[in-house]
Coordinates of C-alpha atoms in Angstrom, one line a residue:
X242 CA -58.0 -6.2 -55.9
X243 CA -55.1 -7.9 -57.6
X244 CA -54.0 -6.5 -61.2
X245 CA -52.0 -8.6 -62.8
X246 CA -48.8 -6.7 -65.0
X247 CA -48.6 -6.7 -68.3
X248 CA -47.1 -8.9 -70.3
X249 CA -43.6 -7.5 -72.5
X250 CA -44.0 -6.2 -75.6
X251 CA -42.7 -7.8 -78.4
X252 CA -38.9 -6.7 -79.4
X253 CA -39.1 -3.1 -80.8
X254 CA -42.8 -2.3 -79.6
X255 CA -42.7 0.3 -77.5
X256 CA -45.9 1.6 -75.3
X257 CA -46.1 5.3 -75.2
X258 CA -48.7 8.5 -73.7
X259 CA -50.5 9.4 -77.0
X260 CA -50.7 13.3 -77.6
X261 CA -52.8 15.5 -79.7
X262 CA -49.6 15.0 -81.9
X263 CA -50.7 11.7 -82.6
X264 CA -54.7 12.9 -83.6
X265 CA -54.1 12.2 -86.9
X266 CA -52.3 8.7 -87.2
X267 CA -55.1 8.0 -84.9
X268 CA -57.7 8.8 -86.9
X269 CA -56.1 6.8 -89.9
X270 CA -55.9 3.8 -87.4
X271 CA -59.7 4.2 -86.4
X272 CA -60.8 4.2 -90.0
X273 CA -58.2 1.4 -90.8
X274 CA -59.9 -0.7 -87.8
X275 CA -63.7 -0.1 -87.8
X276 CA -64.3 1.5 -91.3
X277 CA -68.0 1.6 -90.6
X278 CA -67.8 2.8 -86.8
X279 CA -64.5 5.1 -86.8
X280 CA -64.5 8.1 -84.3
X281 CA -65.2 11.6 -86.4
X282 CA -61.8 13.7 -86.1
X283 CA -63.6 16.2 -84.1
X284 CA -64.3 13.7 -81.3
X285 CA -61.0 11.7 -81.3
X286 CA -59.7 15.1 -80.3
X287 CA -62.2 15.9 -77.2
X288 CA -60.4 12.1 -76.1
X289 CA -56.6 14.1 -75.9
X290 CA -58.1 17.2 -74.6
X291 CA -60.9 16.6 -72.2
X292 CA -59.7 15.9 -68.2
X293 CA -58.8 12.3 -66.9
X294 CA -58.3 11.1 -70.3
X295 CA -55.8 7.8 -70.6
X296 CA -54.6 7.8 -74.0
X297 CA -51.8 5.3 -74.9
X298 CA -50.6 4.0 -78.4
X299 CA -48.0 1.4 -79.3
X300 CA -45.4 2.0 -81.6
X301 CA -43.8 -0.1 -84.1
X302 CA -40.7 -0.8 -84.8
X303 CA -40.8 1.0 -88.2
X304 CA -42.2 3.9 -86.1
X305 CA -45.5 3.7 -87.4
X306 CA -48.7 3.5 -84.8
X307 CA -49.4 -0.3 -84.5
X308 CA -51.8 0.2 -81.6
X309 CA -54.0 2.5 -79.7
X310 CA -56.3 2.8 -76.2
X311 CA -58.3 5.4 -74.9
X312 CA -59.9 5.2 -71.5
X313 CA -61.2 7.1 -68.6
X314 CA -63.3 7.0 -64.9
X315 CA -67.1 6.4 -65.4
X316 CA -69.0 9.8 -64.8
X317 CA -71.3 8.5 -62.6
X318 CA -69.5 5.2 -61.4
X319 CA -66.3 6.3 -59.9
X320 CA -65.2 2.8 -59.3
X321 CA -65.7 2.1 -63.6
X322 CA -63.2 2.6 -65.6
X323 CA -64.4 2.8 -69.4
X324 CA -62.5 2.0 -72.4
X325 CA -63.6 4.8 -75.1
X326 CA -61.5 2.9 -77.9
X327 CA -59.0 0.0 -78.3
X328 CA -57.8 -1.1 -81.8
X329 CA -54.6 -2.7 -83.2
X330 CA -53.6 -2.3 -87.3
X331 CA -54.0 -5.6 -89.3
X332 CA -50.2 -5.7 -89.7
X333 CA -49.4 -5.9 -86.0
X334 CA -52.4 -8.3 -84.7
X335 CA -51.2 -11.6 -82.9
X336 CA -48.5 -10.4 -81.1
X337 CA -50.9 -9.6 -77.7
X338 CA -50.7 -5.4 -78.1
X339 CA -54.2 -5.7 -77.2
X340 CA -53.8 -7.4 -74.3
X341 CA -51.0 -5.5 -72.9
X342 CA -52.8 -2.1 -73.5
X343 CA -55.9 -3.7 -71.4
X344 CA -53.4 -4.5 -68.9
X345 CA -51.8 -1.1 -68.7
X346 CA -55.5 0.5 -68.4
X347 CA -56.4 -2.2 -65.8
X348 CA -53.2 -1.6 -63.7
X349 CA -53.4 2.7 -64.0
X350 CA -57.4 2.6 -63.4
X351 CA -57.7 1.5 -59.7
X352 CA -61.4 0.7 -60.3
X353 CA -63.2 -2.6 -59.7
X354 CA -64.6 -2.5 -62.9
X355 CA -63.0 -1.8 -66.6
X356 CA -66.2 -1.9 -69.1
X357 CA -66.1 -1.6 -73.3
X358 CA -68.6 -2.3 -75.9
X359 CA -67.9 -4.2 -78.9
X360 CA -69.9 -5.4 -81.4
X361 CA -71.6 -8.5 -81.6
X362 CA -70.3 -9.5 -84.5
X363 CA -66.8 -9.5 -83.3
X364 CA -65.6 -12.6 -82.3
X365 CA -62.0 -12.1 -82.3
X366 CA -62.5 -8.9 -80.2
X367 CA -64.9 -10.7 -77.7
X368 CA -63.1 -13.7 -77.7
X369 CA -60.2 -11.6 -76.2
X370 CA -62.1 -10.0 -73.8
X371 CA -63.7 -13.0 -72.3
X372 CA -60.3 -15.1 -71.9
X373 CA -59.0 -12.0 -70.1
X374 CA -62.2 -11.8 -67.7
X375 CA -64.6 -9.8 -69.3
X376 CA -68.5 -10.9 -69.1
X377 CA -71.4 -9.8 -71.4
X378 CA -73.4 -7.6 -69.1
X379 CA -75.5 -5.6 -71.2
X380 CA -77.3 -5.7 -75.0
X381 CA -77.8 -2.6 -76.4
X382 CA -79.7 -3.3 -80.4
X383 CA -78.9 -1.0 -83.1
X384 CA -76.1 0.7 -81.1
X385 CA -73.9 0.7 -84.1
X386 CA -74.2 3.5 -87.5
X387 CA -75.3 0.1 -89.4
X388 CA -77.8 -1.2 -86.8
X389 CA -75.8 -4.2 -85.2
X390 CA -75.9 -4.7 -81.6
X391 CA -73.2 -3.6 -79.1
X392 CA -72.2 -5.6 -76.0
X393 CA -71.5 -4.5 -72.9
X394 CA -68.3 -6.1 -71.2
X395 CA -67.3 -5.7 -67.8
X396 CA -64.1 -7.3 -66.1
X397 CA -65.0 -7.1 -62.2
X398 CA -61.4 -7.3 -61.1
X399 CA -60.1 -9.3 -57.8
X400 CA -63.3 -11.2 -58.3
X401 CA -64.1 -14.7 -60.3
X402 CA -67.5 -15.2 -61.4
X403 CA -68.9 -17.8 -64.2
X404 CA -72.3 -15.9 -64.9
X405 CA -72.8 -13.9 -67.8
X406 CA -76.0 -12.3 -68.5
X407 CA -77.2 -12.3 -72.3

């Protein structure tokens, strides 16, 4: 199973373990990002305390928190690695934060599968996702507060297919 490395951060980026120092910057992020969808303060916290949590955020140069991931091992699915979260701040989009914290996940996750659901209506997000690999493998209706569909994504890494199920 080939992971490919990440690609450098931008001049003064800097990728970092997020703490339950960050919580709160998070949290401002989150509502920032998905206004309608953000992760209550209570649960962002189980992400930084519960076991085999990755949590990673990107720092700015102006120190602020430009980007943040949270993932972990599927329950059930051992050889899944799920991403709980992944958002970058409107200032700092374009410059492939995204993509480097999917890599980073990929690359610590020694799983043949990374999943994340995203909604349907976003086609920046998913347009990401599919030029890095990932495949619409499950619909889920009204899986969002506001009744919009979530998709399913699923990267099968070290192995190329061109079939995606809808």
């Amino acid at each position: 199973m080939s992971v490919s490395p990440p690609a450098p951060l931008e001049p003064g980026y800097t990728l970092r373990r997020a703490t339950v120092f960050d919580l709160r910057a998070v949290h401002r992020l989150e509502r920032t990002i998905f206004p309608r969808d953000a992760y209550p303060y209570a649960d962002l916290f189980l992400l930084f305390v519960l076991p085999g949590m990755l949590n990673l955020k990107i720092v700015a140069p102006d120190g602020s928190l430009a980007a943040f991931v949270s993932a972990t091992r599927a329950l059930f699915n051992r050889d899944r690695a799920w991403i709980v979260t992944i958002g970058v701040h409107p200032a700092h989009r374009r410059r492939g934060l995204a993509k480097h914290l999917l890599a980073v996940v990929e690359q610590r996750f020694k799983t043949s599968y990374v999943r994340l659901t995203v909604r349907e209506g976003n086609f920046p997000a998913i347009t990401l996702y599919r030029a890095l690999g990932y495949r619409v493998v499950e619909r889920k209706p009204g899986y969002y507060r506001d009744g919009e569909t979530g998709l399913v994504m699923e990267k099968a890494r070290g192995i190329t297919s061109s079939v995606e199920t809808q």
